[in-house]
Amino acid sequence: MGRVFLFCWFCGLGLGLAGKAYSQSLTQSDSLRLSSLLQKADQFMISGDFIQAHSFADEAVAFARQKGLTFHHAAALLKKGEIFLEEDQLDQVETLAKEAHSLGQEMANAELMAKAELLHAQALMYGGQVKESLPVFEQAIEKYFKSHPSEEAALAYNDYGYALGLNGEPEKQINNLIISKEILEQVNPENFAELGVTLNNISIAYYSLRDMPKAIAYALQSIGYREKAGDKAKMALGYCNISQFYRGIDQGKVEEYLSLCAQLAEEAGDQDRMSQAYITSALLYSDQGDREKALEYEQKAMVILQKKGQDPAMISRRFLSMAMHAVALEKDSLTVMNYFNQSLAYNQRNLNKANFRDLYQQLAFYFRSQGRYRQAYDYINLHTLYRDSIIQENTLSNIAELEKKFETEKKDNEILRLLNQDQLKELEIEKQKALLSQNLLEVGRKEQAITLLTQNQELNQLRIQQQNEELLKQGLLATTKEQELALAAKESEIQERQLQESRLFRNLSFLAFGILVLIGYFLFNRYKLQRKLKEQEALLAIRGDIAKDLHDEIGSILTSIKILSEVSAKKMAGTQEPIRPYLHQITAQSVEAQQGMSDIVWAVNPENDKIGDLVVRMREYLVKTLEPKDIQIQLLVEEQVVQKKLTMNQRRDFLMMFKEVINNIAKHAEAKKVSIQLLAKGQDLLFSTKDDGIGFDLSASRSSSGLKNLYSRAKAMGGTCTISSVIGSGTEVQILLPPA
């Protein structure tokens, strides 16, 4: 409980001696035995060995009960209650306090009842029922301690002051603490330890009022007494407090006293003081903006706090502070979230709403800074929910207090109303008496008194009505707030459900996307395989076409060359006819074969895929074919056509059609002039020739397949071939081919 109780061995002895007044059967040996048992219980309680302390207290209770010593029985119960108070087993404390109070009532002993009430008030205060503890403290002080100054009376005033401070009444707190100090100085000025505690409490009270000079002065006095008592741990506590008092006033003093706090805490081996020194250091460095140092000292404090593990709410707040420092230092998200999660885990052990409120707010801030707005939204909703819940609890508490106050005032007003009615009746009677005695002045006074009382009564009724309205208003506000909280909780539940559905949808979407990617991967591989197969088929087709071309173009020429060579050989061996014409034919056909082979190789080469390369090939062929016959050539190629590309098959077929047309002109047209054009017609390619030769009859049958080849090749390429000729006026050929 962080404090020392004053039921020391001499108190037990005093009770033993005083017990003679209440039981004639108490012998000196019984008194010594009870005193010894209570002394040992007290010593073991102070050392922290509660098992031994309870053992000796139980023995004292049993012995007093066996001997029928009611007073000593009650004193032993109070001692056992003190031990339970140190262990924070407050339900047990209240039970024992009530039992001891009943024994005191049986004996009509004000001292026992007051001490039982003091123990009960302490249990209420340390259990968080501060307001409920105040009237119990007041009752104990008024009944006994006020008129019986003692160390225990000083304790009563000290704890009453502490409770007033918790209730937000620092002025009353200071008054009672000063009374406690004065009692101690009067009854036992050598009790340095208790004087140090009281003065330290006074300094903290002045600190809460922001009266730093007085807070520091009393803190220094407290340290002086603790130094006399040789209590280094409590001195460390005092120096820690002073260091905080100087924050924002004198930074040098802060560091000086903080250093003394840590030094004395380490010397005393007091883990509580050391952790407090580290926490105060963290606050100091945080004020200075040194977040690294602040985080370092928070971590040192956390080692001690986690080792003890007695205050999960404090540990939760320290982890939250560490998370905030880590965020400010831009630590990685893993470190930051580890601190936040640790804070949440520890707070879930004691469900401190204020801690939940602050934790969720900081999580919302962090996720917003990370751009994760969905999580930030969820956490700010949780923060609002806990904040409103705390406000609602305070509101309900205030309403309960108002109702209590209102009921009290109603009763007071009812009593006052009855008294006023009695007074009015008396005044009416006195007025009648005055009238009977013809005392008009007295009648006037009585009349005024009656009017005044009537007005007061009306004012009281009006005030009661206003209070009723105020109470109704507070009730309506509370109901509204409850509805808002219920609505917020419902909205939070809906949002959580939506979030879960969203996560499910997201997971299903990811799964569907994964399946689609897998299907797409297989389809893509299938497409690549099919494309590869098609390319292989196309390659085979090209190889077949090349073989066919070689067979058609070159094979027939080589066959002709062979026949001519055989004929020439026979001529040479036979009749000696001239063989020169045959040799010329062999030469011409050899050149033609060479040219055909060259055209096939040129068409297969992928470097010749542009129409510009085709135009160069066309010029070469025109020069070799038409210029020797003195035919004037006019070649027109549009610039935008030059960069277009043709596939290998298109290049080969186009070149074959071009050569077929030019060969026909050279062999049959007897032309003087030829106009050749290569133009773009939309997306298509237009190749046209026009000569001024003798023309021919398109309807006449022919043995050669040249024209048929033109039509078939154009059709195979997805295009068209148009031939128009008039005898004596020349021939025009137009070939329209689609893009590659």
XYZ file of C-alpha atoms in Angstrom:
740
model
C 0.000 0.000 0.000
C 3.076 2.258 0.012
C 2.726 3.437 3.600
C 3.566 2.421 7.206
C 0.811 1.792 9.750
C 1.077 2.880 13.344
C -0.186 -0.196 15.202
C 3.254 -0.921 16.572
C 4.160 -3.209 19.402
C 3.696 -0.534 22.049
C 0.122 -0.007 20.752
C -0.537 -3.675 21.313
C 1.017 -3.389 24.751
C -1.055 -0.301 25.491
C -4.189 -2.142 24.517
C -3.158 -4.975 26.757
C -2.767 -2.665 29.736
C -5.914 -0.731 28.977
C -7.735 -3.996 28.635
C -7.854 -4.321 32.392
C -10.567 -1.735 32.382
C -12.753 -4.069 30.347
C -11.945 -7.505 31.706
C -11.111 -8.323 35.263
C -9.878 -11.781 34.201
C -6.793 -10.421 32.340
C -3.614 -11.449 34.154
C -0.178 -10.002 33.671
C 0.989 -13.156 31.850
C -2.016 -12.952 29.470
C -1.237 -9.308 28.797
C 2.412 -10.066 28.054
C 1.476 -12.943 25.754
C -1.032 -10.849 23.761
C 1.453 -7.983 23.499
C 4.157 -10.381 22.283
C 1.875 -11.955 19.659
C 0.727 -8.590 18.293
C 4.314 -7.269 18.322
C 5.527 -10.245 16.255
C 2.576 -9.899 13.834
C 3.484 -6.232 13.399
C 7.166 -6.971 12.790
C 6.473 -9.659 10.181
C 3.915 -7.374 8.456
C 6.504 -4.565 8.158
C 9.093 -7.019 6.754
C 6.568 -8.305 4.193
C 6.215 -11.840 5.575
C 2.419 -11.841 5.626
C 2.072 -15.576 6.268
C 3.927 -15.302 9.599
C 2.128 -12.054 10.400
C -1.276 -13.743 9.927
C -0.132 -16.726 11.990
C 0.666 -14.612 15.069
C -2.439 -12.438 14.608
C -4.652 -15.561 14.368
C -3.052 -16.906 17.554
C -3.814 -13.610 19.327
C -7.450 -13.701 18.094
C -7.900 -17.296 19.250
C -6.291 -16.650 22.636
C -8.391 -13.532 23.339
C -11.583 -15.308 22.278
C -10.736 -18.324 24.475
C -10.132 -16.100 27.483
C -13.264 -14.059 26.794
C -11.235 -10.862 26.459
C -13.547 -8.856 24.175
C -11.393 -5.722 24.011
C -8.246 -7.665 23.092
C -10.232 -9.822 20.695
C -11.239 -6.651 18.813
C -7.640 -5.323 18.910
C -6.342 -8.576 17.409
C -9.007 -8.446 14.672
C -7.894 -4.909 13.814
C -4.278 -6.058 13.575
C -5.296 -8.858 11.205
C -7.265 -6.289 9.176
C -4.110 -4.166 8.859
C -2.239 -7.154 7.443
C -4.989 -7.771 4.882
C -4.876 -4.048 4.004
C -1.164 -4.359 3.218
C -1.995 -7.349 0.984
C -4.786 -5.403 -0.815
C -7.375 -8.015 0.234
C -9.912 -5.290 0.899
C -13.010 -7.475 1.237
C -11.372 -9.243 4.172
C -10.460 -5.853 5.691
C -14.080 -4.633 5.633
C -15.314 -7.891 7.201
C -12.835 -7.685 10.070
C -13.470 -3.946 10.577
C -17.217 -4.556 10.904
C -16.632 -7.442 13.339
C -14.322 -5.299 15.477
C -16.825 -2.410 15.352
C -19.600 -4.727 16.612
C -17.409 -5.773 19.562
C -16.726 -2.107 20.296
C -20.443 -1.360 20.262
C -21.061 -4.224 22.711
C -18.589 -2.619 25.081
C -19.648 0.962 24.204
C -15.942 1.618 23.576
C -15.458 4.746 21.396
C -11.773 3.988 20.786
C -12.409 0.534 19.322
C -15.281 1.792 17.148
C -13.170 4.706 15.868
C -10.231 2.436 14.985
C -12.593 0.002 13.228
C -14.133 2.884 11.266
C -10.658 4.133 10.345
C -9.728 0.680 9.007
C -13.022 0.502 7.099
C -12.444 3.973 5.586
C -8.924 2.993 4.480
C -10.291 -0.127 2.765
C -12.897 1.950 0.926
C -10.332 4.558 -0.123
C -7.752 2.055 -1.414
C -10.559 0.154 -3.151
C -11.408 3.212 -5.240
C -14.535 4.175 -3.272
C -13.102 7.541 -2.273
C -16.396 9.414 -1.869
C -17.827 6.605 0.247
C -14.739 6.672 2.482
C -15.011 10.397 3.359
C -18.014 10.239 5.750
C -16.474 7.175 7.467
C -13.215 9.088 8.038
C -15.182 12.086 9.346
C -17.178 9.893 11.731
C -14.049 8.265 13.186
C -12.330 11.636 13.657
C -15.340 13.400 15.177
C -16.219 10.530 17.551
C -12.765 9.902 18.942
C -9.545 11.054 17.258
C -10.368 14.772 17.365
C -10.420 14.732 21.150
C -7.697 12.062 21.626
C -4.465 13.212 19.940
C -2.150 10.287 19.263
C -0.044 8.824 16.477
C -3.115 6.938 15.320
C -5.101 10.183 15.272
C -2.342 11.703 13.130
C -2.685 8.717 10.782
C -6.464 9.266 10.608
C -6.040 12.939 9.631
C -3.272 12.027 7.150
C -5.382 9.386 5.353
C -8.472 11.602 5.460
C -6.452 14.348 3.794
C -5.185 11.907 1.184
C -8.773 10.864 0.377
C -9.826 14.524 0.084
C -7.005 15.055 -2.405
C -8.219 12.095 -4.470
C -11.688 13.638 -4.376
C -10.361 16.905 -5.828
C -10.401 18.986 -2.643
C -6.733 20.027 -2.211
C -7.394 22.875 0.254
C -9.196 20.560 2.709
C -6.492 17.961 2.073
C -3.750 20.399 3.150
C -5.667 21.463 6.290
C -6.003 17.858 7.494
C -2.395 17.015 6.637
C -1.176 20.014 8.648
C -3.316 18.861 11.597
C -1.685 15.415 11.247
C 1.780 17.024 11.302
C 0.943 19.121 14.378
C -0.370 16.067 16.275
C 2.809 14.118 15.483
C 5.017 17.022 16.602
C 2.981 17.178 19.824
C 2.781 13.473 20.791
C 6.022 12.096 19.313
C 8.385 14.586 17.653
C 10.978 11.807 17.344
C 8.830 9.818 14.887
C 10.818 11.043 11.906
C 9.432 8.447 9.485
C 5.773 9.456 9.926
C 6.629 13.155 9.917
C 8.474 12.581 6.626
C 5.397 10.859 5.135
C 3.031 13.642 6.223
C 5.288 16.460 4.991
C 5.735 14.661 1.651
C 1.943 14.421 1.305
C 1.620 18.154 2.029
C 4.219 18.937 -0.660
C 2.310 16.850 -3.237
C -0.925 18.638 -2.304
C 0.694 22.040 -2.907
C 2.079 20.701 -6.195
C -1.466 19.851 -7.301
C -2.348 23.505 -6.573
C 0.682 24.568 -8.688
C 2.168 26.336 -5.627
C 5.737 25.253 -6.398
C 7.613 27.227 -3.679
C 5.561 25.602 -0.887
C 5.654 22.198 -2.588
C 9.455 22.322 -2.766
C 9.818 23.676 0.797
C 7.712 20.880 2.334
C 9.435 18.265 0.166
C 12.841 19.373 1.474
C 11.550 19.210 5.071
C 10.252 15.698 4.361
C 13.651 14.603 3.037
C 15.306 16.054 6.186
C 13.137 13.870 8.459
C 13.681 10.813 6.279
C 17.420 11.370 6.401
C 17.171 11.394 10.235
C 15.169 8.158 10.021
C 17.866 6.649 7.761
C 15.280 5.739 5.090
C 17.166 6.033 1.772
C 14.302 4.597 -0.244
C 11.899 7.293 0.966
C 14.601 9.944 0.464
C 14.874 8.758 -3.146
C 11.100 9.182 -3.480
C 11.350 12.745 -2.140
C 14.145 13.667 -4.558
C 12.142 12.207 -7.471
C 9.188 14.383 -6.458
C 11.302 17.551 -6.182
C 12.839 16.917 -9.608
C 9.334 16.930 -11.060
C 8.402 20.073 -9.098
C 11.291 21.912 -10.798
C 10.251 20.904 -14.313
C 9.746 24.033 -16.384
C 11.343 26.170 -13.625
C 15.008 25.187 -13.257
C 16.372 22.456 -15.523
C 19.618 22.257 -13.548
C 17.707 21.481 -10.340
C 15.680 18.846 -12.170
C 18.827 17.001 -13.210
C 20.479 17.453 -9.799
C 17.576 15.978 -7.797
C 16.916 13.298 -10.402
C 20.524 12.148 -10.062
C 20.153 12.014 -6.264
C 16.914 10.048 -6.653
C 18.571 7.390 -8.838
C 21.673 7.233 -6.622
C 19.726 6.714 -3.363
C 17.314 4.249 -4.987
C 20.246 2.114 -6.135
C 21.894 2.336 -2.698
C 18.651 1.298 -1.012
C 18.002 -1.426 -3.598
C 14.453 -0.092 -3.882
C 13.123 -1.222 -7.243
C 10.023 1.002 -6.986
C 12.108 4.144 -6.512
C 14.499 3.147 -9.284
C 11.650 2.632 -11.740
C 10.170 5.991 -10.708
C 13.554 7.664 -11.211
C 13.821 6.173 -14.701
C 10.271 7.245 -15.594
C 10.947 10.774 -14.353
C 14.174 10.820 -16.411
C 12.197 9.768 -19.466
C 9.752 12.630 -18.906
C 12.659 15.047 -18.482
C 14.350 14.019 -21.727
C 10.998 14.030 -23.509
C 10.495 17.661 -22.407
C 13.929 18.447 -23.843
C 13.031 16.779 -27.142
C 15.628 14.009 -26.732
C 13.394 11.083 -27.699
C 16.256 8.579 -27.896
C 17.207 9.159 -24.248
C 13.555 9.188 -23.198
C 13.010 5.793 -24.866
C 16.189 4.433 -23.261
C 15.003 5.355 -19.730
C 11.496 4.047 -20.418
C 13.078 0.703 -21.353
C 15.094 0.674 -18.099
C 11.941 1.342 -16.088
C 10.109 -1.373 -18.014
C 12.678 -4.020 -16.999
C 11.874 -3.335 -13.319
C 8.116 -3.015 -13.799
C 7.827 -6.255 -15.781
C 9.982 -8.095 -13.258
C 7.587 -7.088 -10.475
C 4.484 -7.392 -12.646
C 2.244 -5.910 -9.967
C 0.819 -2.948 -11.860
C -0.384 -3.883 -15.378
C -2.054 -0.459 -15.815
C 1.277 1.340 -15.234
C 3.129 -1.102 -17.517
C 0.505 -0.523 -20.209
C 0.984 3.254 -20.013
C 4.761 2.922 -20.165
C 4.550 0.731 -23.298
C 2.231 3.326 -24.818
C 4.791 6.036 -24.015
C 7.522 3.903 -25.630
C 5.357 3.488 -28.737
C 4.888 7.266 -28.975
C 8.656 7.827 -28.667
C 9.267 5.165 -31.346
C 6.780 6.869 -33.692
C 8.482 10.244 -33.164
C 11.860 8.612 -33.906
C 10.390 7.025 -37.079
C 11.292 3.518 -35.957
C 10.241 0.619 -38.176
C 6.591 -0.416 -38.020
C 7.469 -3.789 -36.436
C 9.047 -2.063 -33.409
C 6.224 0.476 -33.080
C 3.447 -2.135 -33.322
C 5.257 -4.381 -30.811
C 5.065 -1.554 -28.228
C 1.399 -0.877 -29.046
C 0.507 -4.581 -28.804
C 2.338 -4.946 -25.470
C 0.419 -1.949 -24.113
C -2.866 -3.484 -25.254
C -2.003 -6.917 -23.796
C -1.172 -5.529 -20.340
C -4.212 -3.271 -20.272
C -6.473 -6.219 -21.031
C -5.455 -7.635 -17.638
C -7.134 -4.858 -15.668
C -9.419 -3.263 -18.348
C -8.495 0.338 -17.554
C -10.859 2.400 -19.729
C -8.693 5.536 -19.668
C -5.731 3.494 -20.936
C -7.872 1.970 -23.706
C -9.062 5.455 -24.659
C -5.506 6.859 -24.964
C -4.088 3.738 -26.624
C -6.731 3.668 -29.367
C -6.266 7.400 -29.985
C -2.500 6.997 -30.487
C -3.067 3.966 -32.755
C -5.458 6.051 -34.852
C -2.845 8.837 -35.134
C -0.142 6.324 -36.106
C -2.166 4.553 -38.809
C -3.275 7.913 -40.223
C 0.389 8.982 -40.504
C 1.059 5.698 -42.366
C -1.775 6.362 -44.820
C -3.739 3.340 -43.537
C -6.996 5.237 -43.167
C -9.273 2.227 -42.695
C -7.423 1.105 -39.548
C -7.190 4.724 -38.357
C -10.956 5.064 -38.738
C -11.609 1.866 -36.767
C -9.339 2.905 -33.894
C -10.718 6.447 -33.648
C -14.186 4.875 -33.314
C -12.929 2.693 -30.445
C -11.303 5.746 -28.840
C -14.575 7.673 -29.067
C -16.501 4.734 -27.622
C -14.274 4.491 -24.533
C -14.116 8.274 -24.127
C -17.904 8.531 -24.185
C -18.200 5.567 -21.820
C -15.989 7.337 -19.260
C -18.009 10.532 -19.678
C -21.205 8.507 -19.214
C -19.936 6.960 -15.972
C -19.020 10.392 -14.644
C -22.413 11.702 -15.688
C -24.249 8.886 -13.900
C -22.114 9.457 -10.804
C -22.931 13.175 -10.898
C -26.625 12.386 -11.310
C -26.514 10.028 -8.329
C -24.826 12.758 -6.297
C -27.451 15.270 -7.431
C -30.238 12.868 -6.522
C -28.724 12.341 -3.087
C -28.285 16.061 -2.575
C -31.754 16.743 -3.923
C -33.394 14.191 -1.631
C -31.551 15.685 1.340
C -32.599 19.213 0.420
C -36.165 18.008 -0.137
C -36.233 16.619 3.360
C -34.670 19.795 4.743
C -37.182 21.897 2.839
C -40.038 19.695 4.074
C -38.860 20.178 7.653
C -38.486 23.907 7.030
C -41.962 24.003 5.494
C -43.468 22.313 8.534
C -41.567 24.660 10.817
C -42.780 27.629 8.757
C -46.343 26.358 8.997
C -45.976 26.076 12.755
C -44.502 29.582 12.852
C -47.322 30.875 10.643
C -49.872 29.367 12.988
C -48.114 30.913 15.973
C -47.909 34.270 14.205
C -51.593 34.084 13.270
C -52.455 33.361 16.896
C -50.218 36.234 18.064
C -51.807 38.465 15.437
C -55.256 37.597 16.695
C -54.101 38.297 20.250
C -52.699 41.639 19.144
C -55.970 42.514 17.427
C -57.883 41.590 20.543
C -55.600 43.797 22.575
C -55.930 46.557 19.931
C -52.124 46.648 19.457
C -52.050 47.751 15.800
C -48.256 48.129 15.643
C -47.801 44.563 16.795
C -50.442 43.470 14.298
C -48.455 45.127 11.494
C -45.241 43.417 12.553
C -46.974 40.051 12.709
C -48.519 40.701 9.299
C -45.070 41.478 7.844
C -43.613 38.352 9.456
C -46.442 36.253 8.001
C -45.859 37.769 4.532
C -42.115 37.196 4.783
C -42.550 33.561 5.844
C -45.084 33.011 3.063
C -42.653 34.450 0.522
C -39.828 32.301 1.865
C -42.027 29.254 1.609
C -42.893 30.142 -1.994
C -39.218 30.640 -2.796
C -38.405 27.237 -1.303
C -41.155 25.645 -3.374
C -39.799 27.398 -6.467
C -36.272 26.176 -5.709
C -37.556 22.610 -5.287
C -39.349 22.883 -8.614
C -36.137 24.136 -10.290
C -34.197 21.262 -8.764
C -36.802 18.831 -10.083
C -36.390 20.319 -13.533
C -32.591 20.161 -13.306
C -32.712 16.528 -12.197
C -35.104 15.714 -15.046
C -32.764 17.494 -17.463
C -29.754 15.520 -16.201
C -31.750 12.310 -16.518
C -32.692 13.137 -20.098
C -29.066 13.972 -20.920
C -27.946 10.678 -19.422
C -30.592 8.787 -21.409
C -29.518 10.570 -24.592
C -25.876 9.744 -23.929
C -26.766 6.087 -23.292
C -28.621 5.980 -26.591
C -25.674 7.596 -28.358
C -23.295 5.057 -26.821
C -25.600 2.193 -27.805
C -25.796 3.615 -31.326
C -22.000 4.024 -31.466
C -21.545 0.440 -30.257
C -24.016 -0.793 -32.886
C -22.295 1.236 -35.566
C -18.928 -0.164 -34.450
C -20.391 -3.694 -34.638
C -21.745 -3.024 -38.137
C -18.405 -1.591 -39.220
C -16.612 -4.627 -37.833
C -19.008 -6.909 -39.744
C -18.485 -4.849 -42.897
C -14.742 -5.019 -42.366
C -14.918 -8.818 -42.029
C -17.059 -9.026 -45.172
C -14.614 -6.715 -46.916
C -11.723 -8.931 -45.860
C -13.603 -12.024 -47.059
C -14.386 -10.322 -50.367
C -10.776 -9.203 -50.665
C -9.507 -12.725 -49.954
C -11.960 -14.214 -52.448
C -10.928 -11.553 -54.977
C -7.269 -12.433 -54.434
C -8.121 -16.123 -54.852
C -10.124 -15.449 -58.010
C -7.351 -13.223 -59.323
C -4.819 -15.971 -58.582
C -6.947 -18.519 -60.413
C -7.339 -16.135 -63.362
C -3.588 -15.528 -63.407
C -2.990 -19.295 -63.359
C -5.522 -19.854 -66.145
C -4.015 -16.940 -68.058
C -0.557 -18.433 -67.590
C -1.685 -21.801 -68.976
C -3.579 -20.125 -71.828
C -0.575 -17.961 -72.638
C 1.690 -21.016 -72.697
C -0.861 -22.782 -74.879
C -0.982 -19.744 -77.161
C 2.826 -19.690 -77.348
C 2.874 -23.402 -78.142
C 0.195 -23.007 -80.831
C 2.051 -20.018 -82.225
C 5.264 -21.994 -82.277
C 3.498 -24.829 -84.050
C 2.040 -22.359 -86.558
C 5.480 -20.839 -87.076
C 6.888 -24.300 -87.648
C 4.044 -25.040 -90.076
C 4.690 -21.724 -91.814
C 8.389 -22.539 -91.945
C 7.608 -25.930 -93.432
C 5.288 -24.233 -95.920
C 8.024 -21.763 -96.830
C 10.468 -24.584 -97.254
C 7.928 -26.319 -99.455
C 7.349 -23.169 -101.475
C 11.077 -22.653 -101.873
C 11.445 -26.255 -103.020
C 8.534 -25.779 -105.418
C 9.999 -22.533 -106.737
C 13.376 -24.143 -107.181
C 11.705 -27.026 -108.961
C 9.522 -24.807 -111.133
C 11.946 -22.000 -111.879
C 15.297 -23.658 -111.866
C 14.411 -27.287 -112.679
C 12.792 -26.513 -116.000
C 15.671 -24.245 -117.012
C 18.270 -26.844 -116.070
C 16.298 -29.465 -117.998
C 16.255 -27.186 -121.046
C 19.991 -26.556 -120.655
C 20.544 -30.306 -120.527
C 18.513 -30.874 -123.692
C 20.286 -28.046 -125.524
C 23.645 -29.395 -124.422
C 22.784 -32.880 -125.755
C 21.527 -31.420 -129.047
C 24.676 -29.346 -129.367
C 26.821 -32.429 -128.757
C 24.997 -34.376 -131.428
C 25.320 -31.518 -133.862
C 29.004 -31.341 -133.217
C 29.395 -35.082 -133.762
C 27.087 -35.272 -136.755
C 26.348 -32.994 -139.651
C 28.502 -30.092 -138.552
C 25.475 -27.777 -138.495
C 26.064 -24.460 -136.703
C 25.732 -24.902 -132.924
C 26.153 -21.250 -131.896
C 22.393 -20.607 -131.456
C 22.214 -23.531 -129.077
C 25.149 -22.260 -127.085
C 23.496 -18.833 -126.852
C 20.333 -20.454 -125.537
C 22.359 -22.419 -122.994
C 24.051 -19.197 -121.823
C 20.749 -17.281 -121.639
C 19.031 -20.020 -119.699
C 22.009 -20.360 -117.334
C 21.775 -16.636 -116.613
C 18.022 -17.000 -116.139
C 18.583 -19.889 -113.702
C 21.158 -17.859 -111.817
C 18.741 -14.925 -111.637
C 15.892 -17.162 -110.435
C 18.112 -18.624 -107.718
C 19.201 -15.129 -106.701
C 15.555 -13.973 -106.481
C 14.600 -16.883 -104.250
C 17.564 -16.262 -101.928
C 16.777 -12.531 -101.854
C 13.128 -13.161 -100.948
C 14.082 -15.516 -98.096
C 16.569 -13.054 -96.511
C 14.736 -11.197 -93.597
C 16.940 -8.149 -94.086
C 14.989 -7.355 -97.271
C 11.577 -6.965 -95.611
C 11.055 -3.279 -96.503
C 9.480 -2.202 -99.785
C 12.446 0.113 -100.268
C 14.684 -2.990 -100.635
C 12.150 -4.420 -103.102
C 12.266 -1.215 -105.180
C 16.074 -1.552 -105.510
C 15.593 -5.113 -106.758
C 12.931 -3.918 -109.215
C 15.225 -1.210 -110.623
C 18.003 -3.759 -111.167
C 15.624 -6.042 -113.051
C 14.204 -3.213 -115.171
C 17.707 -2.130 -116.173
C 18.642 -5.678 -117.200
C 15.388 -6.407 -119.013
C 13.929 -3.268 -120.672
C 16.878 -0.909 -121.220
C 18.634 -3.303 -123.672
C 15.460 -3.078 -125.835
C 15.515 0.748 -125.769
C 12.275 0.901 -123.862
C 11.885 4.159 -121.925
C 11.165 3.455 -118.223
C 9.162 5.759 -115.953
C 9.162 4.484 -112.320
C 7.129 6.307 -109.596
C 7.328 5.148 -105.951
C 5.555 7.124 -103.190
C 7.774 8.030 -100.249
C 5.293 6.727 -97.658
C 5.378 3.296 -99.318
C 9.167 2.857 -99.019
C 9.152 2.151 -95.221
C 6.319 -0.367 -95.312
C 7.187 -4.021 -94.781
C 6.252 -7.245 -96.544
C 6.440 -10.792 -95.298
C 8.780 -13.251 -96.989
C 5.933 -14.875 -98.942
C 4.607 -11.462 -99.997
C 8.076 -10.370 -101.150
C 8.566 -13.545 -103.143
C 5.113 -13.520 -104.758
C 5.232 -9.795 -105.521
C 8.666 -10.132 -107.118
C 7.436 -13.063 -109.224
C 4.374 -11.090 -110.399
C 6.561 -8.037 -111.129
C 8.979 -10.122 -113.210
C 6.108 -11.824 -115.038
C 4.631 -8.460 -116.042
C 8.002 -6.995 -117.099
C 8.939 -10.143 -119.039
C 5.626 -10.000 -120.924
C 6.323 -6.359 -121.854
C 9.886 -7.195 -122.965
C 8.877 -10.258 -125.021
C 5.484 -9.365 -126.510
C 4.483 -5.684 -126.142
C 6.904 -4.096 -128.654
C 6.553 -0.983 -126.497
C 8.589 2.196 -126.610
C 7.579 3.506 -123.204
C 6.525 1.904 -119.911
C 5.101 3.685 -116.830
C 5.469 1.799 -113.524
C 3.890 3.012 -110.226
C 4.037 1.773 -106.623
C 1.478 3.703 -104.572
C -0.411 3.573 -101.241
C -4.144 3.267 -101.595
C -5.479 3.565 -98.048
C -3.833 0.711 -96.170
C -3.352 -1.306 -99.381
C -0.423 -1.346 -101.821
C -1.125 -0.598 -105.497
C 1.311 -1.796 -108.198
C 0.511 -0.765 -111.768
C 2.203 -0.840 -115.207
C 1.113 0.813 -118.426
C 2.843 0.408 -121.803
C 2.232 1.874 -125.299
C 2.763 -1.481 -127.055
C 0.640 -3.420 -129.546
C -1.744 -4.814 -126.907
C -3.450 -8.190 -127.127
C -6.843 -9.846 -127.091
C -7.684 -10.904 -123.540
C -10.362 -13.336 -124.752
C -7.994 -15.306 -126.966
C -6.802 -18.675 -125.673
C -3.093 -19.096 -124.816
C -0.793 -21.969 -124.193
C 1.296 -20.167 -121.538
C 0.166 -19.824 -117.884
C 1.745 -16.413 -117.182
C -1.489 -14.455 -116.831
C -3.106 -17.243 -114.812
C -0.154 -17.113 -112.411
C -0.684 -13.360 -111.958
C -4.315 -13.857 -111.002
C -3.632 -16.832 -108.701
C -0.698 -15.200 -106.884
C -2.683 -11.977 -106.278
C -5.609 -13.978 -104.936
C -3.297 -16.046 -102.687
C -1.976 -12.804 -101.188
C -5.545 -11.607 -100.511
C -5.426 -9.031 -103.274
C -6.695 -8.522 -106.804
C -5.190 -8.355 -110.274
C -6.813 -6.328 -113.074
C -5.545 -6.414 -116.712
C -6.885 -4.197 -119.456
C -5.537 -4.191 -123.050
C -6.610 -2.699 -126.390
C -4.972 -3.922 -129.604
C -2.773 -1.147 -130.944
C -3.089 0.944 -127.735
C -1.034 -0.947 -125.181
C -1.736 -2.832 -121.915
C -2.366 -1.775 -118.300
C -1.927 -4.092 -115.310
C -3.097 -3.147 -111.741
C -2.335 -5.341 -108.736
C -3.862 -4.313 -105.340
C -2.369 -6.039 -102.276
C -3.452 -5.806 -98.594
C -0.967 -4.770 -95.850
C 1.377 -7.357 -94.290
